mmCIF file of C-alpha atoms in Angstrom:
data_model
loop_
_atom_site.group_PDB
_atom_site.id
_atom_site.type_symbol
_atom_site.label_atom_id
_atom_site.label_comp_id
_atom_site.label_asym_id
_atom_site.label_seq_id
_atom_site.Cartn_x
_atom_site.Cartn_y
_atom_site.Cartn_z
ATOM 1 C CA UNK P 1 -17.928 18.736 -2.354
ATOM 2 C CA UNK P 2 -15.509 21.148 -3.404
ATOM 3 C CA UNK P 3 -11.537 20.593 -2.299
ATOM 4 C CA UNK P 4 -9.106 22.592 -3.111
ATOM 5 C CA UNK P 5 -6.364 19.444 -3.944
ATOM 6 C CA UNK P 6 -6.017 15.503 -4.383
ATOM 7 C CA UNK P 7 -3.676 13.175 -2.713
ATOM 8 C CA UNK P 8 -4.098 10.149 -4.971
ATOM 9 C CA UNK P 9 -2.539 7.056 -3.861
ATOM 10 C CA UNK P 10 -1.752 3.236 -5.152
ATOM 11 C CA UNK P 11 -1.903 4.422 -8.425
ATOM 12 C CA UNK P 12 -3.510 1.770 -11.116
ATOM 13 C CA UNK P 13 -2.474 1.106 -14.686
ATOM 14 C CA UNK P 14 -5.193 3.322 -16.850
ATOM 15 C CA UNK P 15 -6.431 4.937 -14.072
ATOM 16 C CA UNK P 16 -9.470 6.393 -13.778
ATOM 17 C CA UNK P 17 -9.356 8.267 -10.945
ATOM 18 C CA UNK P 18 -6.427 9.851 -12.605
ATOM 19 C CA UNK P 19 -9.032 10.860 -15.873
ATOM 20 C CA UNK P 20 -11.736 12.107 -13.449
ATOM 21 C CA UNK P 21 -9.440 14.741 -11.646
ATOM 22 C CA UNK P 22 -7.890 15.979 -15.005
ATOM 23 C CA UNK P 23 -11.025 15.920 -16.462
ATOM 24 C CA UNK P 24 -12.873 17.691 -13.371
ATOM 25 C CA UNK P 25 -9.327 19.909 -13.502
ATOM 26 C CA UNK P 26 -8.569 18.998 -10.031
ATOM 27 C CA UNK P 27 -5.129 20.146 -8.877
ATOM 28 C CA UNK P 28 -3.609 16.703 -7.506
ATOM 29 C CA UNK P 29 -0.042 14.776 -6.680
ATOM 30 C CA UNK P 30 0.372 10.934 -7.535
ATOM 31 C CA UNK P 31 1.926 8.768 -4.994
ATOM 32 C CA UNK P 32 3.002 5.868 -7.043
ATOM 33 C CA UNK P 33 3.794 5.563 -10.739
ATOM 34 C CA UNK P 34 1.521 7.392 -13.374
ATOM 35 C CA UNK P 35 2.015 6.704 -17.258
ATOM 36 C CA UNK P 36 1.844 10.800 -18.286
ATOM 37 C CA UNK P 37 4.740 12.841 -18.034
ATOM 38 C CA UNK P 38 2.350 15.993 -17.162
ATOM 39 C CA UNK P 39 1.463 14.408 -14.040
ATOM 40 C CA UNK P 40 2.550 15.583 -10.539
ATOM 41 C CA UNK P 41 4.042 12.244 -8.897
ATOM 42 C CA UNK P 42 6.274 11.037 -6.336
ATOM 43 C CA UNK P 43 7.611 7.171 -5.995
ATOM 44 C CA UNK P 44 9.765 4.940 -4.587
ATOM 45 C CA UNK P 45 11.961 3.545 -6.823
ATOM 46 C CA UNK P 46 10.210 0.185 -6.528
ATOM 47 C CA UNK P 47 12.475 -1.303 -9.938
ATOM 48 C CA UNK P 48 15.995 -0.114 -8.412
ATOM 49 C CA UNK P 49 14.867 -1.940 -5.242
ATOM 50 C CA UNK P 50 13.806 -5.293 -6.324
ATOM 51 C CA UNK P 51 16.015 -5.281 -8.806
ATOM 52 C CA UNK P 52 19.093 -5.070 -6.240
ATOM 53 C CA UNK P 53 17.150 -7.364 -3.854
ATOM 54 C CA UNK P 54 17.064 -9.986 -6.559
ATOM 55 C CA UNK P 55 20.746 -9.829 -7.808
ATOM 56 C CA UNK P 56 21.848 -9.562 -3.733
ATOM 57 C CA UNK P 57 19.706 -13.406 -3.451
ATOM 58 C CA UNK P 58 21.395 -14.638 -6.833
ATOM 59 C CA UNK P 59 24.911 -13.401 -5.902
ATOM 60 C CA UNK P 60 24.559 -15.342 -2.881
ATOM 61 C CA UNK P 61 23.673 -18.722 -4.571
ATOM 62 C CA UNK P 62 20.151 -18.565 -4.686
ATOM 63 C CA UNK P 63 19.170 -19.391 -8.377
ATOM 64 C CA UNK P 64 15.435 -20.679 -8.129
ATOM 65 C CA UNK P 65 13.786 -17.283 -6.760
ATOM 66 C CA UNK P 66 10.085 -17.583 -6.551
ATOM 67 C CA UNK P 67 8.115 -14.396 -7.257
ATOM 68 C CA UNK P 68 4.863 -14.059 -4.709
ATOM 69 C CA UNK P 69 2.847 -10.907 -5.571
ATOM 70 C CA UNK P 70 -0.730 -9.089 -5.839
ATOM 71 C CA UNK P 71 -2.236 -7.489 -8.959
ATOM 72 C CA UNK P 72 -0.531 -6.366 -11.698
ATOM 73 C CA UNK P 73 -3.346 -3.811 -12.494
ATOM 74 C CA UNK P 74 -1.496 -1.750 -9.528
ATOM 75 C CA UNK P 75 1.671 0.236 -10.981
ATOM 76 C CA UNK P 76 3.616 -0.567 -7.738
ATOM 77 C CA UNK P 77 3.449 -4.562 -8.180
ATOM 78 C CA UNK P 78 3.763 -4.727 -12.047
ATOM 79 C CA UNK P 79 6.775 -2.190 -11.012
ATOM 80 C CA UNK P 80 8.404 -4.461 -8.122
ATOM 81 C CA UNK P 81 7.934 -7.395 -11.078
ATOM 82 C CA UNK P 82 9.830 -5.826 -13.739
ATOM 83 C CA UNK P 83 12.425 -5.153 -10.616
ATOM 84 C CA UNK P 84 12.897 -8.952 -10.408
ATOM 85 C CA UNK P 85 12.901 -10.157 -13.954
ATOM 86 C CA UNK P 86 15.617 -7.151 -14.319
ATOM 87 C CA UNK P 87 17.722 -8.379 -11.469
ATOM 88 C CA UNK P 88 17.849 -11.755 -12.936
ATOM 89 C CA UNK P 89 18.574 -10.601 -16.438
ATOM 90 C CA UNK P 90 21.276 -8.195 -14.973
ATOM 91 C CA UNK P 91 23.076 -11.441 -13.457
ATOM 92 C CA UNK P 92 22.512 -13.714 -16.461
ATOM 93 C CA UNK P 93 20.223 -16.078 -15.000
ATOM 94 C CA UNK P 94 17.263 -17.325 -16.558
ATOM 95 C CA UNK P 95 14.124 -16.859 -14.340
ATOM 96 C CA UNK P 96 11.376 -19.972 -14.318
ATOM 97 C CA UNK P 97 8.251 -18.925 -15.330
ATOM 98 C CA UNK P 98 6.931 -21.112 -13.617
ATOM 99 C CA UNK P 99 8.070 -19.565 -10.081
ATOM 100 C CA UNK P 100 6.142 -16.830 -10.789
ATOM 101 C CA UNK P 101 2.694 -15.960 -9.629
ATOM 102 C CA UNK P 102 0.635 -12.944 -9.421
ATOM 103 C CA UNK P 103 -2.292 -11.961 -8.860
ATOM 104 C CA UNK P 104 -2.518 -13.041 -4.476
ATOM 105 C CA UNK P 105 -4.889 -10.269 -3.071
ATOM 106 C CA UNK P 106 -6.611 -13.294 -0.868
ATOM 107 C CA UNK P 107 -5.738 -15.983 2.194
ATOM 108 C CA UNK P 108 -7.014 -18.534 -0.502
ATOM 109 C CA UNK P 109 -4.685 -17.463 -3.239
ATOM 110 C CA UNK P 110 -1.756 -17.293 -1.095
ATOM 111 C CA UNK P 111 -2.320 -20.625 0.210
ATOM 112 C CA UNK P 112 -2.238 -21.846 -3.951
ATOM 113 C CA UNK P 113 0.320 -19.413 -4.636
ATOM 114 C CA UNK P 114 2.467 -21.146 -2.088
ATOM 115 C CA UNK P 115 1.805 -23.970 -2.544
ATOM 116 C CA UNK P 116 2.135 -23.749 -6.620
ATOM 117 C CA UNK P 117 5.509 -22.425 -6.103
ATOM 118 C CA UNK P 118 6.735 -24.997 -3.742
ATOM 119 C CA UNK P 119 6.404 -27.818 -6.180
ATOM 120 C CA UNK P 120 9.455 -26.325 -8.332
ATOM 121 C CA UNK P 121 11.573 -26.639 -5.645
ATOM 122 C CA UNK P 122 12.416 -22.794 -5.142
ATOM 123 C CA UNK P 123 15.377 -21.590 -3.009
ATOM 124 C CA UNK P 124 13.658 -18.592 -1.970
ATOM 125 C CA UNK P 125 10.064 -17.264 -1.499
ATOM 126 C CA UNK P 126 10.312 -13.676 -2.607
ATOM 127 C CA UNK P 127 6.948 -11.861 -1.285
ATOM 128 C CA UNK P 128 6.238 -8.317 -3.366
ATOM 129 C CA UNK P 129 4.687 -6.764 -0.077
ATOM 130 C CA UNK P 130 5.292 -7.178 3.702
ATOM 131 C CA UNK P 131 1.595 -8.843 4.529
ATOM 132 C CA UNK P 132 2.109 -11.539 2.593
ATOM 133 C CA UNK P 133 5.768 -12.141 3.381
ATOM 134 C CA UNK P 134 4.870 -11.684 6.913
ATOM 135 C CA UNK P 135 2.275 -14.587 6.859
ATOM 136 C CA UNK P 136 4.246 -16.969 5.505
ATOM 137 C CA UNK P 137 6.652 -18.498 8.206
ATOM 138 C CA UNK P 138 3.359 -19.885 9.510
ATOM 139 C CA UNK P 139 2.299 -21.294 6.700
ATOM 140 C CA UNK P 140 5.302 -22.996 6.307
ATOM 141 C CA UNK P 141 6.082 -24.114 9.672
ATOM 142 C CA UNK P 142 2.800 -26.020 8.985
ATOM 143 C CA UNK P 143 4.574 -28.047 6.614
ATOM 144 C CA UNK P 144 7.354 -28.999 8.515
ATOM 145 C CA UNK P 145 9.530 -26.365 5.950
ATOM 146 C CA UNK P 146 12.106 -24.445 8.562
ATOM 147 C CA UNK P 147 13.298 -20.902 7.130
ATOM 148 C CA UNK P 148 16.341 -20.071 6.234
ATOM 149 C CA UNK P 149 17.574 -23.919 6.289
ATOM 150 C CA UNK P 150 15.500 -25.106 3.745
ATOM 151 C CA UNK P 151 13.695 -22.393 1.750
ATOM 152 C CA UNK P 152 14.800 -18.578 2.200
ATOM 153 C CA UNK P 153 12.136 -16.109 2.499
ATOM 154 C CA UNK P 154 12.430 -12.205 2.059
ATOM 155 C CA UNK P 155 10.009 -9.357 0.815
ATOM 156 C CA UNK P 156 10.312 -6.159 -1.532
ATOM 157 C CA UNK P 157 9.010 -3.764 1.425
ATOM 158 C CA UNK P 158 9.524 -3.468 4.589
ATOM 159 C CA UNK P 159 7.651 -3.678 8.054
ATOM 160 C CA UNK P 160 7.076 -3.914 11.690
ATOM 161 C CA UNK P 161 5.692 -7.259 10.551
ATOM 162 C CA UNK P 162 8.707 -9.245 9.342
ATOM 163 C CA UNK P 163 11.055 -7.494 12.058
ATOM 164 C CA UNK P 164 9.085 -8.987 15.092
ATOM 165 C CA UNK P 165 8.490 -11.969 13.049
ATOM 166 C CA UNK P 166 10.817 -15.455 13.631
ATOM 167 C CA UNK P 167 13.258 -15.350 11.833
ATOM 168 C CA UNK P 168 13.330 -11.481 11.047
ATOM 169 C CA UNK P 169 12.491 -11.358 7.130
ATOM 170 C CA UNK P 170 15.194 -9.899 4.843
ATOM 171 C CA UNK P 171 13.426 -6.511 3.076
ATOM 172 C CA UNK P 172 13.404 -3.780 0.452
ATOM 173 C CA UNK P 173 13.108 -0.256 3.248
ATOM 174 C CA UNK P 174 11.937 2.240 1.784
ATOM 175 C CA UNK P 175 10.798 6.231 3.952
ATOM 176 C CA UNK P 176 6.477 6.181 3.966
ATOM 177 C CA UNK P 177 6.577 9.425 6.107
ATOM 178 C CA UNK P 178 9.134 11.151 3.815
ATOM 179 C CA UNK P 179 6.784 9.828 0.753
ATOM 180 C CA UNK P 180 3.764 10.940 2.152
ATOM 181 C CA UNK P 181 5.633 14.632 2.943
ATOM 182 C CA UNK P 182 7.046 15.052 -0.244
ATOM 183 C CA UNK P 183 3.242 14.798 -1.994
ATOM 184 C CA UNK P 184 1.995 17.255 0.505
ATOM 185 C CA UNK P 185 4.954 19.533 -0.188
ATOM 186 C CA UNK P 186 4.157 19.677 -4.070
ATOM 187 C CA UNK P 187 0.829 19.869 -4.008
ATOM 188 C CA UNK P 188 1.158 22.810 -1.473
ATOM 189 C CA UNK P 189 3.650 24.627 -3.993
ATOM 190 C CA UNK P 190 1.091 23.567 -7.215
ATOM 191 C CA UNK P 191 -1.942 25.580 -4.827
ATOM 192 C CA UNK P 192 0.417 28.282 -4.477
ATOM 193 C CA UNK P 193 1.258 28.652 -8.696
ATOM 194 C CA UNK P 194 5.025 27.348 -7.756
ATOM 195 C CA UNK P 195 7.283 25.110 -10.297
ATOM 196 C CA UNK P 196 8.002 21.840 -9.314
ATOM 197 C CA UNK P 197 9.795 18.455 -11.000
ATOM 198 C CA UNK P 198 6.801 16.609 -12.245
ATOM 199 C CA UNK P 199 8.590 13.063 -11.189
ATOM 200 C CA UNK P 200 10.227 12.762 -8.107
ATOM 201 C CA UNK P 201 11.875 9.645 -6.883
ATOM 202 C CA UNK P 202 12.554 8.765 -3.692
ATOM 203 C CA UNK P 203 15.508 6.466 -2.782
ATOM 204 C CA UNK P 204 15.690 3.104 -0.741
ATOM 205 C CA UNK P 205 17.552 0.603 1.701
ATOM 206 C CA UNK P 206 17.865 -3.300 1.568
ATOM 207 C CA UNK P 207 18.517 -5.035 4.381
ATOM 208 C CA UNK P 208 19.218 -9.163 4.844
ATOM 209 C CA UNK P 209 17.782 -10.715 8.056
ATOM 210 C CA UNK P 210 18.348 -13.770 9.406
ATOM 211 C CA UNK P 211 15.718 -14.845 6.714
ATOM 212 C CA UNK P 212 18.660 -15.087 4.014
ATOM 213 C CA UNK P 213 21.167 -16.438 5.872
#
């Protein structure tokens, strides 16, 4: 089927949709964070985020930070990653490797993840994406943990979720509708033989609930 463009999205480390449309010689705009300098792309900037989210939680006393995320295959949660080990090496605190774990695409592995992390003792549960953050009060109200008096919870994006959620979960905002435009917008000016900045980067908000406190 012939198109005239690509929106690709969730970008993946190598990826191979990426090949295919250069090879194919498919105009297209990355949303998310592609190794080559030649290709269209638009982000948020998922390692300025985290990375302030992480030195906001150690400023305020929170030392043991527990790192809860998917895959690292996909760019955005290796990126949010390197966000957190920079915000604790930009306040001088040594991160646990043992608080961190990766890899939670299921119910099953969150339920391991959590409960991995919970035997170091961590301060806060810091969730790289809004589903899992947002399932989490329950899973700790089932083991008689309350948040925020005895573990902290907050998440490196932002949702509907984890504002209607008790308490209302501490977040990384970032704009999905500007995102979204901005890709359209360059590949529209690509069709149409215009220049554009091969890497744009879009900017972000973070905002501590009641989750934090």
């Amino acid at each position: 089927h012939k198109v005239d463009g690509v929106i690709l999205s969730r970008t993946m480390l190598h990826d191979e949709c990426v090949q295919t449309l250069q090879r194919h010689n498919v105009p297209f705009v990355a949303i998310g964070r592609v190794d080559d300098d030649k290709v269209p792309q638009v982000d948020n900037d998922q390692v300025g985020a985290t990375a302030e989210m992480t030195r906001l939680l150690l400023q305020l006393g929170m030392r043991r930070i527990a790192y809860m995320g998917g895959c690292t295959n996909y760019t955005v949660n290796e990126d949010r990653l390197r966000g957190y080990l920079r915000g604790f090496s930009d306040c001088g605190v040594q991160v646990d490797q043992k608080l961190i774990w990766t890899g939670i695409e299921t119910s099953e592995q969150r339920i391991a993840a959590l409960d991995g992390a919970l035997e170091h003792k961590p301060k806060c549960l810091l969730c790289a994406d809004a589903r899992l953050a947002a399932a989490l009060p329950q899973e700790l109200r089932a083991r008689h943990i309350k948040v925020p008096e005895q573990v902290k919870l907050a998440s490196f994006y932002d949702s509907e979720l984890l504002t209607s959620s008790t308490p209302q979960i501490s977040a990384a905002q970032f704009d999905g509708e500007r995102l979204g435009a901005t890709a359209c917008r360059m590949l529209l000016d690509i069709l149409a033989g215009k220049q554009i900045a091969l890497r744009q980067m879009q900017g972000y908000q973070v905002i501590l609930r009641e989750s934090t406190k």
